[in-house]
Short mmCIF file of C-alpha atoms in Angstrom, two decimals:
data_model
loop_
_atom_site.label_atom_id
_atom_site.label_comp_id
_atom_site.label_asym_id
_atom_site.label_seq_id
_atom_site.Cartn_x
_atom_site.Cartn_y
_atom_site.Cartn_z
CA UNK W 1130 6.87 -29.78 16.34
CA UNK W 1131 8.95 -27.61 18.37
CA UNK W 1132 8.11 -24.27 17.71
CA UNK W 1133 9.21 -20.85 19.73
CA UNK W 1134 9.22 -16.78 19.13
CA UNK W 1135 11.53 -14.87 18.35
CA UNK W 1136 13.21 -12.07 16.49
CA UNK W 1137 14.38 -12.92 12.98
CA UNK W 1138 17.47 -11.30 10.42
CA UNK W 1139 15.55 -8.94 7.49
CA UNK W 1140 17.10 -11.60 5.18
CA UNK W 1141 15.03 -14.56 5.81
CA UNK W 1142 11.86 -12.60 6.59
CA UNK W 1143 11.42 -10.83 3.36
CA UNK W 1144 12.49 -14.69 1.80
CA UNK W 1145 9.37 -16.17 3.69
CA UNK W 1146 7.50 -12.87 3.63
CA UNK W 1147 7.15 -12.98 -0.40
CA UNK W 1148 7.15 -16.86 -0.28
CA UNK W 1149 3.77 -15.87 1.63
CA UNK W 1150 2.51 -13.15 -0.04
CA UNK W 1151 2.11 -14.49 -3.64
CA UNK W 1152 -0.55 -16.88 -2.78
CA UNK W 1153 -3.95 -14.93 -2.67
CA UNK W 1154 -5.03 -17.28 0.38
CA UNK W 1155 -2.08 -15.81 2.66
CA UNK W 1156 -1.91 -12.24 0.27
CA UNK W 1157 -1.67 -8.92 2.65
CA UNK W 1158 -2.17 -5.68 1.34
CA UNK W 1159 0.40 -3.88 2.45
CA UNK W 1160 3.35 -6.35 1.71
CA UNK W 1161 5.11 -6.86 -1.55
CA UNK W 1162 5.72 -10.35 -3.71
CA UNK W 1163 9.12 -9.86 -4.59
CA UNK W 1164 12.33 -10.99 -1.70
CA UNK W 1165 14.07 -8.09 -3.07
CA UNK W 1166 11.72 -5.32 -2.50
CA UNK W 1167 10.27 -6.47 0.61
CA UNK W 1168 14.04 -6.47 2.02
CA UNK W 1169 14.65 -2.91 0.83
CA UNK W 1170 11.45 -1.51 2.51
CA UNK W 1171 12.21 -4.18 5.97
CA UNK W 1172 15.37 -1.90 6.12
CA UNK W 1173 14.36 1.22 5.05
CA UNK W 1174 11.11 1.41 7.13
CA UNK W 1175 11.12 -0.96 10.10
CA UNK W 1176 13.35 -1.81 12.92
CA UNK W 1177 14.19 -5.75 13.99
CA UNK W 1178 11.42 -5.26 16.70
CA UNK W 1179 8.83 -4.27 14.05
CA UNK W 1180 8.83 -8.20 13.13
CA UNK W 1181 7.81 -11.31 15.97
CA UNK W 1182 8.33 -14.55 14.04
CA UNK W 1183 8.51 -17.88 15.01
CA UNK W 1184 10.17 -21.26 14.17
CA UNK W 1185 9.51 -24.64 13.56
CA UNK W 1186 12.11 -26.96 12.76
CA UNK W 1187 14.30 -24.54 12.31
CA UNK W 1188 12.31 -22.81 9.56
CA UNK W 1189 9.96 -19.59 10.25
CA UNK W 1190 6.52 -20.71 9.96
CA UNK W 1191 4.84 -16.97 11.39
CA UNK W 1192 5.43 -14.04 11.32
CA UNK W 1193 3.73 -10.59 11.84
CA UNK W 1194 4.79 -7.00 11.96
CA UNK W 1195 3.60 -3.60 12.88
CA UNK W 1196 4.52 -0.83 10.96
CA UNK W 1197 3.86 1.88 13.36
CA UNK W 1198 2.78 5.79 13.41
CA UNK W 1199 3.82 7.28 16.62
CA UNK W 1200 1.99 10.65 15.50
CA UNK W 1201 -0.61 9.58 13.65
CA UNK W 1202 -1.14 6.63 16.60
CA UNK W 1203 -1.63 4.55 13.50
CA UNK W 1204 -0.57 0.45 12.62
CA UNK W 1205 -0.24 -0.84 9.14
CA UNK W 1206 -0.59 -4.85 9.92
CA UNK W 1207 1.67 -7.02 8.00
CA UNK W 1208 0.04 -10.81 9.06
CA UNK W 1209 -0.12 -12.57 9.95
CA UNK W 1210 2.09 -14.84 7.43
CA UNK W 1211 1.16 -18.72 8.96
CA UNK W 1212 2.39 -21.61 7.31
CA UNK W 1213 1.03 -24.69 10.06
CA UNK W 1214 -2.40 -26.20 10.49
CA UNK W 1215 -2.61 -24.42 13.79
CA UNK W 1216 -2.87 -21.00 11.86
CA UNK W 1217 -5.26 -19.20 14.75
CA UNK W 1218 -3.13 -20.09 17.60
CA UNK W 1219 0.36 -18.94 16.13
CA UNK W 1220 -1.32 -15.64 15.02
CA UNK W 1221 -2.45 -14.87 18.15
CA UNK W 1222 0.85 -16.15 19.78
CA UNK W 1223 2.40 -13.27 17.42
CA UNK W 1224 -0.04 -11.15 18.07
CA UNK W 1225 0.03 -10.76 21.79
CA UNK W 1226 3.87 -10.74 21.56
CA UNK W 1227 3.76 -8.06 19.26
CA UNK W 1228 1.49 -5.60 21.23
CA UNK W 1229 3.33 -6.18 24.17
CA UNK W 1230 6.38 -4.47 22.50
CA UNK W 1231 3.92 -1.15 21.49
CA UNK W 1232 5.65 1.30 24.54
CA UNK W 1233 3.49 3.49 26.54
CA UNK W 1234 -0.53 2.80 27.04
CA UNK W 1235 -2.10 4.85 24.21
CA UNK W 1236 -4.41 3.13 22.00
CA UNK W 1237 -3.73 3.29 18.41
CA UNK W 1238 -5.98 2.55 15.17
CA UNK W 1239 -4.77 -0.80 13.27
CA UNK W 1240 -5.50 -0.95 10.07
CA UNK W 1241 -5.18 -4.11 8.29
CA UNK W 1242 -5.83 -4.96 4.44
CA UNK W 1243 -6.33 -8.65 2.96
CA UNK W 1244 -6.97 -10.10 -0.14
CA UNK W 1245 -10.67 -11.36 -0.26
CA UNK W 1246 -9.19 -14.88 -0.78
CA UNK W 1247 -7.39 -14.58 2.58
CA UNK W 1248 -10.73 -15.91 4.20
CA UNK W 1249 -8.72 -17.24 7.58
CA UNK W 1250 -6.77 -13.78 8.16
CA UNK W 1251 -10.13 -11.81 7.39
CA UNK W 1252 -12.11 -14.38 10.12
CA UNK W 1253 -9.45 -13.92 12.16
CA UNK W 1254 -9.67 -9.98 12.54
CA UNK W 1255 -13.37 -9.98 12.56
CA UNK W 1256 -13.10 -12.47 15.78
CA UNK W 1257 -11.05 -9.54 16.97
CA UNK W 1258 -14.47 -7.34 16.70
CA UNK W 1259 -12.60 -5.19 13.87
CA UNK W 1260 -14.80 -2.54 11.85
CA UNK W 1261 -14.60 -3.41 8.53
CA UNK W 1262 -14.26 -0.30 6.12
CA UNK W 1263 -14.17 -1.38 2.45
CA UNK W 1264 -13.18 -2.83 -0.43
CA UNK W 1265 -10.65 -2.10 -3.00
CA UNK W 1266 -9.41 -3.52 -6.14
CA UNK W 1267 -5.54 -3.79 -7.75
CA UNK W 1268 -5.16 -3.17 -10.80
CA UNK W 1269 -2.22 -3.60 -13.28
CA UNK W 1270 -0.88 -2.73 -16.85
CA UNK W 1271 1.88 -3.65 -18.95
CA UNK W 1272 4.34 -1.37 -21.02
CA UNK W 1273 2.69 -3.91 -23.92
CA UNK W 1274 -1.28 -2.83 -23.07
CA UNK W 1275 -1.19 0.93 -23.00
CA UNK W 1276 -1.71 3.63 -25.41
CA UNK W 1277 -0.09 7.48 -24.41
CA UNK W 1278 -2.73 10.42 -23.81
CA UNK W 1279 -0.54 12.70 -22.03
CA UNK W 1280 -0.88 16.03 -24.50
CA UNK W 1281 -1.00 18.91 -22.32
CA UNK W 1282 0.03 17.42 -19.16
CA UNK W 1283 3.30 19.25 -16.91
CA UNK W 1284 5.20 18.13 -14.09
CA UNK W 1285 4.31 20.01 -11.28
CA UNK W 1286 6.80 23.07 -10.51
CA UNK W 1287 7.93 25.33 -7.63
CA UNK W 1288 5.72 27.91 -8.20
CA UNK W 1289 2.60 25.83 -8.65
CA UNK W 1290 3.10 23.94 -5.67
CA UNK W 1291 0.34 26.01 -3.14
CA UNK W 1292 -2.43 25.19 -6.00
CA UNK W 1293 -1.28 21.86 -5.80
CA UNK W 1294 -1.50 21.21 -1.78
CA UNK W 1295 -5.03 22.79 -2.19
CA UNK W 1296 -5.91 20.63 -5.37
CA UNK W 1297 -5.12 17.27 -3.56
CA UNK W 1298 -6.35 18.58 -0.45
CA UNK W 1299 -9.72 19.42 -1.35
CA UNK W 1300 -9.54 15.82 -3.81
CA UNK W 1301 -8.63 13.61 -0.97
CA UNK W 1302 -9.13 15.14 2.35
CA UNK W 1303 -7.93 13.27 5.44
CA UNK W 1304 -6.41 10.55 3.32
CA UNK W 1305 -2.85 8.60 4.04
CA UNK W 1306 -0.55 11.38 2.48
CA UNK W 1307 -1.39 15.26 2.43
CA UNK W 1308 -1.17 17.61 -0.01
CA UNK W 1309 2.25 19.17 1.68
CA UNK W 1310 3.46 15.71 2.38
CA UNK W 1311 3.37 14.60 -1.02
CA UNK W 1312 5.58 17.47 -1.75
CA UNK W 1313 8.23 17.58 0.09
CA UNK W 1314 8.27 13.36 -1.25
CA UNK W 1315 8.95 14.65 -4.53
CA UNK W 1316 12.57 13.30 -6.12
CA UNK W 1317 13.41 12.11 -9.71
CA UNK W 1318 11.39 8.99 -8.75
CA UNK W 1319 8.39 10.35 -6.78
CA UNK W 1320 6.72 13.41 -9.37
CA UNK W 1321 3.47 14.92 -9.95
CA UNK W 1322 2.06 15.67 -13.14
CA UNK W 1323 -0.90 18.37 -13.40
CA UNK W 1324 -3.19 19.54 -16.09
CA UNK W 1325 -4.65 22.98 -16.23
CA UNK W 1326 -7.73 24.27 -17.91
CA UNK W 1327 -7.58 28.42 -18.04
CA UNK W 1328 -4.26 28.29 -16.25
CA UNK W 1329 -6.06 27.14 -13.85
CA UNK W 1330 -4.90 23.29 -12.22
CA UNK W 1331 -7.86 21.44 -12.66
CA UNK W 1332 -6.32 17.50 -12.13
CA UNK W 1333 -3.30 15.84 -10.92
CA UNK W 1334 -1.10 12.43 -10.58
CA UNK W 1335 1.12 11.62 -8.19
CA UNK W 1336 3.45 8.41 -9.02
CA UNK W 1337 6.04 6.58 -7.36
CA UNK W 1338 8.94 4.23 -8.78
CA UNK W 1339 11.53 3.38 -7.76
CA UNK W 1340 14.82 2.33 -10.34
CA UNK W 1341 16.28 -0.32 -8.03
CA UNK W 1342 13.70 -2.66 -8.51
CA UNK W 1343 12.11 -1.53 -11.82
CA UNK W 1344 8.77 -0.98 -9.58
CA UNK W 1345 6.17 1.88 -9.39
CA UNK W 1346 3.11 2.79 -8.56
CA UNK W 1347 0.13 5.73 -9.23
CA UNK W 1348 -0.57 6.90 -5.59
CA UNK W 1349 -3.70 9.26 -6.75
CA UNK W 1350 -4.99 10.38 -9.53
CA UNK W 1351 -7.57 13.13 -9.19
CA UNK W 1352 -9.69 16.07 -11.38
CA UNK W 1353 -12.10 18.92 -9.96
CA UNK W 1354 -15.64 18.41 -10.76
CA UNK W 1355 -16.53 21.22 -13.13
CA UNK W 1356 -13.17 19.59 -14.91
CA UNK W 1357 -14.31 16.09 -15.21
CA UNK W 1358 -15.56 14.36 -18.68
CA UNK W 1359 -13.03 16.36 -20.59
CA UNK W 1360 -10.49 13.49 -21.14
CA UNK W 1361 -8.30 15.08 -18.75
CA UNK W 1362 -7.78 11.80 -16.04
CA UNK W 1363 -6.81 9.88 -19.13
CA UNK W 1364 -4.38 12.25 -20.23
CA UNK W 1365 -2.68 12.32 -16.34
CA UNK W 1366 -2.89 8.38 -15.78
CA UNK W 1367 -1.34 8.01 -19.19
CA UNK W 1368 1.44 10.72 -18.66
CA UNK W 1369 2.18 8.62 -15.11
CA UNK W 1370 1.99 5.40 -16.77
CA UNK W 1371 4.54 6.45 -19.67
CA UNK W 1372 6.93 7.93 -16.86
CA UNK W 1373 7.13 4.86 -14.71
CA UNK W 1374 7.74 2.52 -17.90
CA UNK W 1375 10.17 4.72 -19.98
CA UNK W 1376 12.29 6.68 -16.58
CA UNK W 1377 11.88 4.07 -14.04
CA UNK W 1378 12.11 1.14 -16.21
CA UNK W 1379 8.97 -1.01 -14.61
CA UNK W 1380 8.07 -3.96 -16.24
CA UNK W 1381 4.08 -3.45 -14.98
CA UNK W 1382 2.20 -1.24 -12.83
CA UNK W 1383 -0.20 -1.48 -9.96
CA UNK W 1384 -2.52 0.73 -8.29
CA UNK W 1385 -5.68 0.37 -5.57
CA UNK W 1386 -8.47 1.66 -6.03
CA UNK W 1387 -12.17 1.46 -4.03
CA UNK W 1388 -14.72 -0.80 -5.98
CA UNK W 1389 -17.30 1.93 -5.08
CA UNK W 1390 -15.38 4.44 -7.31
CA UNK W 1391 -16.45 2.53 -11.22
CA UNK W 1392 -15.94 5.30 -12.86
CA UNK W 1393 -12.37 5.30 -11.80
CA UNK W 1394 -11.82 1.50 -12.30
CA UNK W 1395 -13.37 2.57 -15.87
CA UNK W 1396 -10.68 4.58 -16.73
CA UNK W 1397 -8.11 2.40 -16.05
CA UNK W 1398 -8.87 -0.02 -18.17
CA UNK W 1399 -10.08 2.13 -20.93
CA UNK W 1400 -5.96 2.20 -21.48
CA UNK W 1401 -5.34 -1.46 -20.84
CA UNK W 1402 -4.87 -2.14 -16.80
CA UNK W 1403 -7.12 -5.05 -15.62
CA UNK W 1404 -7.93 -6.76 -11.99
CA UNK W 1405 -5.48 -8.34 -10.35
CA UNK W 1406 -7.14 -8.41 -6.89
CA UNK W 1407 -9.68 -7.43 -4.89
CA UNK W 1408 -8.72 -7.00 -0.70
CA UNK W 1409 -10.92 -5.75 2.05
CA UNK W 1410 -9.85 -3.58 4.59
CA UNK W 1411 -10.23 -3.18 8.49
CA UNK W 1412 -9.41 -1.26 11.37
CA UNK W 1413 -9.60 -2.20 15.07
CA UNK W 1414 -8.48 -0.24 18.23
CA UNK W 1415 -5.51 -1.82 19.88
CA UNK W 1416 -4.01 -0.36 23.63
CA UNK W 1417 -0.44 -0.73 24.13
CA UNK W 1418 -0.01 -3.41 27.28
CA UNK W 1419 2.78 -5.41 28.68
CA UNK W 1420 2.28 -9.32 28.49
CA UNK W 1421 2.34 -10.32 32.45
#
């Protein structure tokens, strides 16, 4: 088989990409199912260097991208996608291609996420001596297999925005999105919904859909303590829920969620979501170098 590296057009990699994806022994995290959506975010987020791919009889049978933080010095790994017997040596192939392209010599923190049945990807990072850091679950629900909850739940507004940051910080310290980054994300497709006990905000949601595509997503969902077992994270998840099927128009919803956190996973099904997958996550330190 004649295969060789290269760069490939958004168009074919999201084609092979989802191909990929929907098959929990190559399923990544990170990386949609559907051609459509994975080509929107290609050219929204990445550039054609993001991507190494390569061919074999004219068809792409790797590929494996780096979605890249230059602040942060942080990698979301999408791959390796590896449709050949000789799975290990492409990846690493793509691999080694792909840090050479990382510019400068700091060392950033690569995170990667795999479904559990993705046993050669997850044997694959662990060869690379990569810490693993837990496990999470996806869930889903369908407009069909929900009930609505959302009495007393408001979108978040101007004015309430400083309790908010603090809320969500305090919630979810040091997570992927902060409290202030989350707002200034906010659009008729990206909202937050809060609840407040003694005008005080004692829980939030923050969803994201998006129209295009008919997709969406509950990024967190959280409630203070000395608020919790009052019916309030019902009320929020169902107010998101309802907003993503009736304004953005999705036919189901996902979310992740650590299989430590029960009592979360709980309440998602209590109004209809169930397991899709389960995925384990890693991160491993990777220097920026130039292949000699």
């Amino acid at each position: 088989m004649n295969q060789q590296v290269e760069q490939v057009n958004f168009k074919e990699l999201a084609s092979f990409l989802a191909s990929m994806n929907q098959l929990p022994q190559h399923h990544v995290g990170y990386c949609g199912s559907k051609a459509a959506e994975i080509l929107s975010t290609l050219e929204e987020d990445f550039s054609p260097t993001d991507f190494v791919v390569q061919y074999g009889q004219g068809e792409i049978i790797g590929a494996l991208g780096f979605e890249v933080d230059m602040e942060r010095k942080e990698i979301e790994l999408w791959g390796p996608f590896v449709q050949a017997p000789n799975w290990e040596e492409i990846a690493d192939q793509l691999w080694h291609q792909r840090v050479s392209l990382l510019s400068g010599t700091e060392t950033y923190t690569c995170w990667s996420f795999y479904n559990e049945q993705n046993s050669t990807a997850i044997t694959w990072m662990k060869q690379k001596q990569a810490t693993f850091t837990g496990r999470a679950c996806i869930l889903q629900v369908t407009s069909n297999s929900c009930k609505r909850y959302g009495i007393g739940v408001e979108q978040l507004q101007r004015d309430n925005e400083a309790a908010f940051i603090a809320l969500h910080d305090e919630l979810f310290p040091n997570t992927y999105y902060s409290g202030r980054e989350i707002v200034e994300r906010l659009n008729e497709e990206q909202v937050v919904y809060v609840v407040k006990e003694a005008k005080e905000m004692v829980g939030y949601v923050y969803v994201e859909g998006q129209k295009a595509f008919k997709e969406g997503s509950i990024e967190f969902i959280g409630v203070k303590e000395n608020a919790r077992k009052k019916g309030y994270g019902k009320r929020l998840l169902s107010q998101a829920v309802h907003f993503l099927f009736e304004a953005i128009g999705v036919e189901d919803i996902t979310l992740c969620v650590d299989t430590d956190q029960q009592a979360a996973i709980n309440l998602y099904k209590s109004i209809g979501f169930t397991e899709k997958h389960t995925l384990e996550a890693y991160k491993l330190a990777v220097t920026a170098r130039k292949e000699r």
